[in-house]
mmCIF file of C-alpha atoms in Angstrom:
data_model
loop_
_atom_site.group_PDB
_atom_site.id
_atom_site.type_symbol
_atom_site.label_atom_id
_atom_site.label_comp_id
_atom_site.label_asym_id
_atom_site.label_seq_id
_atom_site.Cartn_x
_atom_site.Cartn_y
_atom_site.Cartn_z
ATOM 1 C CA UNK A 4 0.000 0.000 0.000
ATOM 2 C CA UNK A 5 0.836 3.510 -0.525
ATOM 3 C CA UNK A 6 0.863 5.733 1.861
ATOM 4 C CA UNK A 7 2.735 8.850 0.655
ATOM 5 C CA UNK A 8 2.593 11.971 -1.082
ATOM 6 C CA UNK A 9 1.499 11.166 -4.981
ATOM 7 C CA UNK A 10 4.015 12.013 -7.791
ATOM 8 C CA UNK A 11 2.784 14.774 -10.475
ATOM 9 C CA UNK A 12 2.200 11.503 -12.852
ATOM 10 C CA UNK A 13 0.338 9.369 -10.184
ATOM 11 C CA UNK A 14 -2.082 12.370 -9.540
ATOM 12 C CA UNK A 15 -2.507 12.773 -12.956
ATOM 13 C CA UNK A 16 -3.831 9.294 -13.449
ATOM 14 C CA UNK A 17 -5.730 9.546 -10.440
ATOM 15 C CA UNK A 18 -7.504 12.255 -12.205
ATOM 16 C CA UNK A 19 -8.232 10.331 -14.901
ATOM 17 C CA UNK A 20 -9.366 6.834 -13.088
ATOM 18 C CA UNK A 21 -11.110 9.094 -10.579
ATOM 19 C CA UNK A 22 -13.684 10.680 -13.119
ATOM 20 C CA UNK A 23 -13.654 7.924 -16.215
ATOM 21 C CA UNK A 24 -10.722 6.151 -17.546
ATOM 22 C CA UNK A 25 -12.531 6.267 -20.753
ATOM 23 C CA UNK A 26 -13.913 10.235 -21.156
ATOM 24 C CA UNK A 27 -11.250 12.110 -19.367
ATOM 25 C CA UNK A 28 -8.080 13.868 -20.824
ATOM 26 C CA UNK A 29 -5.347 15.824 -19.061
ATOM 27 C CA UNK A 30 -5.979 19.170 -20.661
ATOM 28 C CA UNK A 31 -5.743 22.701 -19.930
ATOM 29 C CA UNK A 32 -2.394 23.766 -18.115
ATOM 30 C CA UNK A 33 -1.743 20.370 -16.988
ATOM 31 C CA UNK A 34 -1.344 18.910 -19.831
ATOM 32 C CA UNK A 35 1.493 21.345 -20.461
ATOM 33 C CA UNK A 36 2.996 20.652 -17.279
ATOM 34 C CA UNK A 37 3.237 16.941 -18.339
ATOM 35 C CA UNK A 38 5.258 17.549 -21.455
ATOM 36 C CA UNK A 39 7.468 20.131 -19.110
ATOM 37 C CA UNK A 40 6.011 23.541 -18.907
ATOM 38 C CA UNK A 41 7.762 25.741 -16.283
ATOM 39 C CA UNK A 42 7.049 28.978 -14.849
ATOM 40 C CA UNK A 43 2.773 28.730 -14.478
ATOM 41 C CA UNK A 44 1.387 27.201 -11.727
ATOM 42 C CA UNK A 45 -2.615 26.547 -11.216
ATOM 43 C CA UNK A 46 -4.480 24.832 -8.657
ATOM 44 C CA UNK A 47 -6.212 21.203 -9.389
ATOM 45 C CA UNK A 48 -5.692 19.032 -12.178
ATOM 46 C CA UNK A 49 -7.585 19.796 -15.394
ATOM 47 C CA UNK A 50 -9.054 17.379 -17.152
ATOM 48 C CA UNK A 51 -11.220 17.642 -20.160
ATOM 49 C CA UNK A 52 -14.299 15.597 -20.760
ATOM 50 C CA UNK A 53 -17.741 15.219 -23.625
ATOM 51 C CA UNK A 54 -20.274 17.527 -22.847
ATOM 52 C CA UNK A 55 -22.928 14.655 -22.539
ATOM 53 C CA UNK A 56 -21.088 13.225 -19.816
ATOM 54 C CA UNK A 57 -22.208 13.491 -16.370
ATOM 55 C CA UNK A 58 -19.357 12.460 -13.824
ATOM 56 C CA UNK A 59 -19.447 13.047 -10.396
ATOM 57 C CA UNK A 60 -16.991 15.693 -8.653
ATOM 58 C CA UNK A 61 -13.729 14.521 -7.559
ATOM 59 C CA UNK A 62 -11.322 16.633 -4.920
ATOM 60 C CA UNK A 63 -8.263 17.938 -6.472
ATOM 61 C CA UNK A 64 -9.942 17.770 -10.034
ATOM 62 C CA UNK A 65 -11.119 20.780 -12.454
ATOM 63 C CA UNK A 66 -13.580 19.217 -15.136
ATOM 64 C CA UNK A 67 -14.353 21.166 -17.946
ATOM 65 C CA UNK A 68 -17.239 19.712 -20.522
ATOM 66 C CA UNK A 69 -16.024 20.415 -24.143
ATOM 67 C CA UNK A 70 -18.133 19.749 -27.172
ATOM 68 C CA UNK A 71 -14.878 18.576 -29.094
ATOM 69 C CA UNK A 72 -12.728 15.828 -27.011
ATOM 70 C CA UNK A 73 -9.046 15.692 -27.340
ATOM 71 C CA UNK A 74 -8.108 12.384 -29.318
ATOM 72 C CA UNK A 75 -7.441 9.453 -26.788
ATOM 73 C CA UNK A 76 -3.637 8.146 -27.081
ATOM 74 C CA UNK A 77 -3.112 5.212 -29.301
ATOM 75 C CA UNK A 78 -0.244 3.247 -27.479
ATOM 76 C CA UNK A 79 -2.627 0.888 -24.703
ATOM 77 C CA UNK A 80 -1.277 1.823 -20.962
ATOM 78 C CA UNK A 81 -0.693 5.703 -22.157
ATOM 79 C CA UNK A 82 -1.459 8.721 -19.908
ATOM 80 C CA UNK A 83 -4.754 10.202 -22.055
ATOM 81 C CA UNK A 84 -2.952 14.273 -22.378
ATOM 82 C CA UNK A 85 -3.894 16.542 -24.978
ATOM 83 C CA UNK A 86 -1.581 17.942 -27.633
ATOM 84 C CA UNK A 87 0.447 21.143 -26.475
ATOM 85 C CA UNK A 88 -1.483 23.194 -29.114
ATOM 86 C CA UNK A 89 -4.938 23.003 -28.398
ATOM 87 C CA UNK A 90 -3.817 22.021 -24.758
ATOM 88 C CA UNK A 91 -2.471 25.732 -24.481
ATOM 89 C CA UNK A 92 -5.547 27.445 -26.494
ATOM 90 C CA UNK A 93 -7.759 25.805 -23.519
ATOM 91 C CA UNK A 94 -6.004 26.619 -20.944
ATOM 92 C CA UNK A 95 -5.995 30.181 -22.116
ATOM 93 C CA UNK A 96 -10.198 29.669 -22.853
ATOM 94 C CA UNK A 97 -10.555 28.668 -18.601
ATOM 95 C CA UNK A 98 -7.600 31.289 -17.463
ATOM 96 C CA UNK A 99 -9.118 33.689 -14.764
ATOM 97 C CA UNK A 100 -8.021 37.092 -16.690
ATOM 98 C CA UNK A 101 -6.600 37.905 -20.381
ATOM 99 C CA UNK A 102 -3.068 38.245 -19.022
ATOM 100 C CA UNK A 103 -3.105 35.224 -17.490
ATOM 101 C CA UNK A 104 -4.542 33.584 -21.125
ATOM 102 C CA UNK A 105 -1.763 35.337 -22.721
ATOM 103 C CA UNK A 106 1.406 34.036 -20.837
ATOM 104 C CA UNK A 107 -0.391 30.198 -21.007
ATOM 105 C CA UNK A 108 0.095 31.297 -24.767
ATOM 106 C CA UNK A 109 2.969 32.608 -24.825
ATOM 107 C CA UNK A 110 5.465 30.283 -22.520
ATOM 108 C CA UNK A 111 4.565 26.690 -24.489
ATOM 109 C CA UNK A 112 5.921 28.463 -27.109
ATOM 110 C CA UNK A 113 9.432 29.904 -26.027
ATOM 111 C CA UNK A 114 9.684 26.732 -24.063
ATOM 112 C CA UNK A 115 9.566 24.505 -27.665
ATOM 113 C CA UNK A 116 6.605 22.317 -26.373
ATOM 114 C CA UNK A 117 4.322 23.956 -29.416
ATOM 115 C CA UNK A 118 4.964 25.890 -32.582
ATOM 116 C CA UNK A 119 3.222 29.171 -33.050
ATOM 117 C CA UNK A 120 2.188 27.600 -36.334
ATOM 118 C CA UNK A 121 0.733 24.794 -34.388
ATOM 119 C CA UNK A 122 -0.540 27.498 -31.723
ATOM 120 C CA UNK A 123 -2.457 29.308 -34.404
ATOM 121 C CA UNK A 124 -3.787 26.219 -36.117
ATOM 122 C CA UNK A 125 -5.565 25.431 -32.976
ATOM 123 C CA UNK A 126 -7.620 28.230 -32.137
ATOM 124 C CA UNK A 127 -9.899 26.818 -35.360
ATOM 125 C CA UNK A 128 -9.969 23.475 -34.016
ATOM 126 C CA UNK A 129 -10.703 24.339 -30.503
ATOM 127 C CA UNK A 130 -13.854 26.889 -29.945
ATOM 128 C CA UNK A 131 -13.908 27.942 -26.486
ATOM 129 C CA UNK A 132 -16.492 29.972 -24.649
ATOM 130 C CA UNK A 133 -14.475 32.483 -23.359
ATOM 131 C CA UNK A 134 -12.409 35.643 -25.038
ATOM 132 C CA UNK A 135 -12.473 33.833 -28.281
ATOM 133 C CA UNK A 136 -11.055 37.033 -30.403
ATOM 134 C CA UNK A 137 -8.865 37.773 -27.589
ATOM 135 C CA UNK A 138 -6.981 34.355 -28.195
ATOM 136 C CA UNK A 139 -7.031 34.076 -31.767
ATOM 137 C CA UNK A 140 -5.007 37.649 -31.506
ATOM 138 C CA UNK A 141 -2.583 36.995 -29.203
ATOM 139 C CA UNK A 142 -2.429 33.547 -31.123
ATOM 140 C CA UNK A 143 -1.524 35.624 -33.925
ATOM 141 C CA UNK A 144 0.739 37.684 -32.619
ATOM 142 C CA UNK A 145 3.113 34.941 -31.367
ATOM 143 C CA UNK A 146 2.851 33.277 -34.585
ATOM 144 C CA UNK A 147 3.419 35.823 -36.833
ATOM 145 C CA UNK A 148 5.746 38.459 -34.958
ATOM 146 C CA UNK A 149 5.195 42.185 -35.596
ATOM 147 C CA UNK A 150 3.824 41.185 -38.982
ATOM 148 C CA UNK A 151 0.364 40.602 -37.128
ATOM 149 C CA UNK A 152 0.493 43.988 -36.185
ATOM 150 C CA UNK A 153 -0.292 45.612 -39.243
ATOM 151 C CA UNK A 154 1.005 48.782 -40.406
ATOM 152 C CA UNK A 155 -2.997 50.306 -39.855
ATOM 153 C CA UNK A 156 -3.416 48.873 -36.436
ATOM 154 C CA UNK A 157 -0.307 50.918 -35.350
ATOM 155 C CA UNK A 158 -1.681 53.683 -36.933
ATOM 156 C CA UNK A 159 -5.083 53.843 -35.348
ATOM 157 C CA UNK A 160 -3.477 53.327 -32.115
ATOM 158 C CA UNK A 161 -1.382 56.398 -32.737
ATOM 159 C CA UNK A 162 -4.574 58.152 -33.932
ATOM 160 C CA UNK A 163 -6.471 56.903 -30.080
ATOM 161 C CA UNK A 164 -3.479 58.706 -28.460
ATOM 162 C CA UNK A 165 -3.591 61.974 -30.507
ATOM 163 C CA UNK A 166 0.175 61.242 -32.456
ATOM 164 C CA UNK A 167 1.203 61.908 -36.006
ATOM 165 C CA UNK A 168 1.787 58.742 -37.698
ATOM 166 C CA UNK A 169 5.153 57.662 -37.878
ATOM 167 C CA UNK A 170 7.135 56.527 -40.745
ATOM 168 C CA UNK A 171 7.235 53.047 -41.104
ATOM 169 C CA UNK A 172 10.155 50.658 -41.942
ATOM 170 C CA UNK A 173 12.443 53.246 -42.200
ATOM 171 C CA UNK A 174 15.714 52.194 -43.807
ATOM 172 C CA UNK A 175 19.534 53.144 -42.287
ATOM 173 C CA UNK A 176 22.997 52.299 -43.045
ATOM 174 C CA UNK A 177 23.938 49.993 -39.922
ATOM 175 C CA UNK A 178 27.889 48.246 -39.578
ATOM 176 C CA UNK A 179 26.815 45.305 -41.184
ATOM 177 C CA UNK A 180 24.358 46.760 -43.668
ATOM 178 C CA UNK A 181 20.881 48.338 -44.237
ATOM 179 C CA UNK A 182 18.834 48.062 -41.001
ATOM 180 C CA UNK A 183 15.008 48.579 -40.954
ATOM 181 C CA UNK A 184 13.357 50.675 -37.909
ATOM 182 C CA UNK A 185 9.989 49.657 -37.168
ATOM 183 C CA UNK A 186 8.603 52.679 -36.612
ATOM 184 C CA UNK A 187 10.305 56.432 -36.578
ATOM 185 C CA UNK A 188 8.844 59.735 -36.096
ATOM 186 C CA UNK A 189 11.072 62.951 -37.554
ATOM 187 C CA UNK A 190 11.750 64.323 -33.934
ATOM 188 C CA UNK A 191 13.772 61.007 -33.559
ATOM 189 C CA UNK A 192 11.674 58.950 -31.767
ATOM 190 C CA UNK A 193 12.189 54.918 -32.580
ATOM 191 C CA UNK A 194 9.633 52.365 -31.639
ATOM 192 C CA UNK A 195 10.648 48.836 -31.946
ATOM 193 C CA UNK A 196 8.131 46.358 -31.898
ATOM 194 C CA UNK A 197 8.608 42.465 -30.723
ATOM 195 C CA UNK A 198 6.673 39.719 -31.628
ATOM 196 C CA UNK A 199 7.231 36.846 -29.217
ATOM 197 C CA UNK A 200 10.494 35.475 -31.469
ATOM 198 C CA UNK A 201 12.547 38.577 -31.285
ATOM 199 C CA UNK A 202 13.626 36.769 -27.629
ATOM 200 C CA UNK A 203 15.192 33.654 -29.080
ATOM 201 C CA UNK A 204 18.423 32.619 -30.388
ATOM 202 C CA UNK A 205 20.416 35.391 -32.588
ATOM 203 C CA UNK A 206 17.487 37.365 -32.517
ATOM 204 C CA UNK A 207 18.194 39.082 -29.578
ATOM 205 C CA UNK A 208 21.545 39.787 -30.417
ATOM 206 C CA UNK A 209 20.481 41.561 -33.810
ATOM 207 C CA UNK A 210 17.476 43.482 -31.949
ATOM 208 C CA UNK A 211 20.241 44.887 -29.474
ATOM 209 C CA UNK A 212 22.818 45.881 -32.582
ATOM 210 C CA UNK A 213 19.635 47.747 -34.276
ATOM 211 C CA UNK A 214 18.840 49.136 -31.416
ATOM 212 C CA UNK A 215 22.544 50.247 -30.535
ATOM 213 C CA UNK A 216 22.844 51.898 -34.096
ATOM 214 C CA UNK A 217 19.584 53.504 -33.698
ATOM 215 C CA UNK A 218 20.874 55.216 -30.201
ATOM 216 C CA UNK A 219 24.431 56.318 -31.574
ATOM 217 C CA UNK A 220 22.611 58.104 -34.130
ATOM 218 C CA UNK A 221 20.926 60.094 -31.884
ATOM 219 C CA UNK A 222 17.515 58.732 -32.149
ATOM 220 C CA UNK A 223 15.255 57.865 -29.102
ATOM 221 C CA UNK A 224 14.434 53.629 -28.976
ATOM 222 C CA UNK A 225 11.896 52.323 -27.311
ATOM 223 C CA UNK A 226 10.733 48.827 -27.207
ATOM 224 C CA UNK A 227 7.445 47.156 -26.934
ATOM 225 C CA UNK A 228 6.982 44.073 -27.578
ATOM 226 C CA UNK A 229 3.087 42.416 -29.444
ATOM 227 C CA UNK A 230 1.692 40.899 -26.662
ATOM 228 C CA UNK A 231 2.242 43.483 -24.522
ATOM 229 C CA UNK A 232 0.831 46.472 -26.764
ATOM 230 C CA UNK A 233 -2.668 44.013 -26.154
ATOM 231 C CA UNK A 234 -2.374 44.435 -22.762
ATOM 232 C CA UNK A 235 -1.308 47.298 -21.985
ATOM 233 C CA UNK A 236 -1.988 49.906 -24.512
ATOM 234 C CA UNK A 237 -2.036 52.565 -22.250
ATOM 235 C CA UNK A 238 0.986 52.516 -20.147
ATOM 236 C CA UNK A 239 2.931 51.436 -23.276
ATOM 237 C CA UNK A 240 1.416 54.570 -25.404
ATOM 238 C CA UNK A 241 1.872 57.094 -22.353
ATOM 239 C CA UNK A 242 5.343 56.389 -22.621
ATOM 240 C CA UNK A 243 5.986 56.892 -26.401
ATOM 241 C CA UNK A 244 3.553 60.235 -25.952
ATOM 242 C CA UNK A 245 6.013 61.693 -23.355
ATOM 243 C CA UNK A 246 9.211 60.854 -25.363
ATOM 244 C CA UNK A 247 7.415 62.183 -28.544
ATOM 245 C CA UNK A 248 6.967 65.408 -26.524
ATOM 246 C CA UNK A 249 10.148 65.283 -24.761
ATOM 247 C CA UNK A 250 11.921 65.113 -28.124
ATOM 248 C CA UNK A 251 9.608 68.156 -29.328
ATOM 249 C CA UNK A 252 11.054 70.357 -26.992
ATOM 250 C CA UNK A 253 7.546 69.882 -24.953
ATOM 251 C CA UNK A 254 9.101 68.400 -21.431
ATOM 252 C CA UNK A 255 7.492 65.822 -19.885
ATOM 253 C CA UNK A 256 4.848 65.533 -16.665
ATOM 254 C CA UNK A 257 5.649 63.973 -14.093
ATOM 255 C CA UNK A 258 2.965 61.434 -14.423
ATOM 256 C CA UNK A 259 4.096 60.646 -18.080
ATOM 257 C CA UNK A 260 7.625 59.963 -16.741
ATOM 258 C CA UNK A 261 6.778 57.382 -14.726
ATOM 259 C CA UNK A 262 3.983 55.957 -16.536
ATOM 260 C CA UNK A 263 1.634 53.602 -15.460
ATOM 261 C CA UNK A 264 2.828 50.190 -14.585
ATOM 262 C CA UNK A 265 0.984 47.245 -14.601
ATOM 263 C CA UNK A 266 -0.571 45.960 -11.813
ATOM 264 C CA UNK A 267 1.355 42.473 -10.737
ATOM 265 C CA UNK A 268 -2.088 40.723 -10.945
ATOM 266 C CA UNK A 269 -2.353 37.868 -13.728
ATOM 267 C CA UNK A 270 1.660 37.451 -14.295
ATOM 268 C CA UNK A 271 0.637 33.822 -14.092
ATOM 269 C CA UNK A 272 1.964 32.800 -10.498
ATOM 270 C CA UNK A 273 -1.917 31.573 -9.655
ATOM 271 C CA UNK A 274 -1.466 29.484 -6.744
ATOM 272 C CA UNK A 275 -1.192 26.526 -5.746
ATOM 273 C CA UNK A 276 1.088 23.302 -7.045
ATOM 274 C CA UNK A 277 2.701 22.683 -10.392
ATOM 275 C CA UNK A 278 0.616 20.033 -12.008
#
């Protein structure tokens, strides 16, 4: 007999014996956490199961009903766990705020359990109840980099804040070639925007040299990355509006130099156990 603390594995198949062997799926979060997510935690187990099913409630275990079941494993014995794809788009469907739906996006993907191809592919497949637009943006975003911020988003957000529009991909003469700005207004004020895989690999390194050559030729850089121009529109805009004025010889408030920073809340540290 066993008599002490579970591992993550044995809870996870007590999950599954616990509601039906046969309708229940590690999903959600914890499904990531199976293939190796790190840095979200969430309380429970989450297990998906058929909306016609009618299981009782078992301590420990978050059941969500969902109209489209993942695929049960092929190889007899195996752990039923959803695919990291629509495992993450879930998870982001039953997070308790859009931040916290964004970083369940966002990590599977740095952390090489999903593509961003893959990512995108499954917010068709899986049609949550919750913040459906919301995902399929942020989806997008990851996926596609800056691209998915189009040139007329950026624009109407500069409209919303009363700015001129900027020039866009503005070409220099860098060290090792032609570099392209994102975004540059005449005053010298650079924006660079990030999608999600400006932080891998070489990309960093090449971000930091265009950003280097953009600040010893006396231009003004600041970065802000997709995901979090979604989120926080506001504190990120306040900030360009009070270089944009500093640079015009306008000074800045001293509200606008310390703009607005995000509450803490929804970072993704929820509570509770790693599952």
């Amino acid at each position: 007999m066993h008599t002490g603390d579970l591992s993550p594995l044995a809870r996870r198949w007590r999950a599954v014996w616990e509601v039906g062997e046969r309708i229940a799926v590690i999903d959600g979060a914890s499904a990531l956490h199976h293939r190796g997510l790190k840095g979200f935690t969430t309380e429970g187990i989450h297990v998906s199961i058929p909306h016609t099913a009618t299981p009782h409630a078992v301590e420990g275990v978050v059941q969500h009903k969902v109209r489209r079941p993942s695929p049960r494993p092929v190889a007899p014995g195996a752990l039923p766990v959803a695919t990291p794809g629509p495992a993450a788009v879930r998870a982001a469907h039953w997070a308790r705020s859009d931040r916290e739906a964004a970083l369940i996006l966002v990590l599977p993907v740095q952390q090489r359990l999903v593509t961003g191809d893959q990512l995108l592919s499954a917010t068709t497949s899986v049609q949550g109840r919750t913040r459906r637009k919301f995902i399929k943006t942020i989806a997008a975003d990851i996926a596609l980099g800056a691209q998915a911020l189009g040139e007329l988003d950026f624009a109407r957000i500069c409209r919303r804040h009363a700015l001129p529009e900027p020039d866009r991909q503005v070409v220099r003469q860098g060290p090792r070639g032609r570099i392209y700005l994102d975004v540059r207004w005449a005053c010298g004020l650079v924006v660079e925007i990030d999608g999600a895989g400006h932080r891998w690999g070489l990309a960093v390194s090449k971000d930091n040299l265009r950003r280097n050559s953009g600040t010893l030729s006396g231009d003004l850089v600041l970065q802000i990355d997709t995901v979090g121009l979604r989120l926080f529109e506001d504190t990120f805009m306040e900030q360009v509006v009070a270089a944009h004025r500093l640079l015009r010889g306008g000074g800045v408030h001293a509200d606008e130099s310390s703009a607005r920073l995000p509450s803490p809340e929804g970072k993704g540290a929820v509570g509770g156990a790693t599952q």
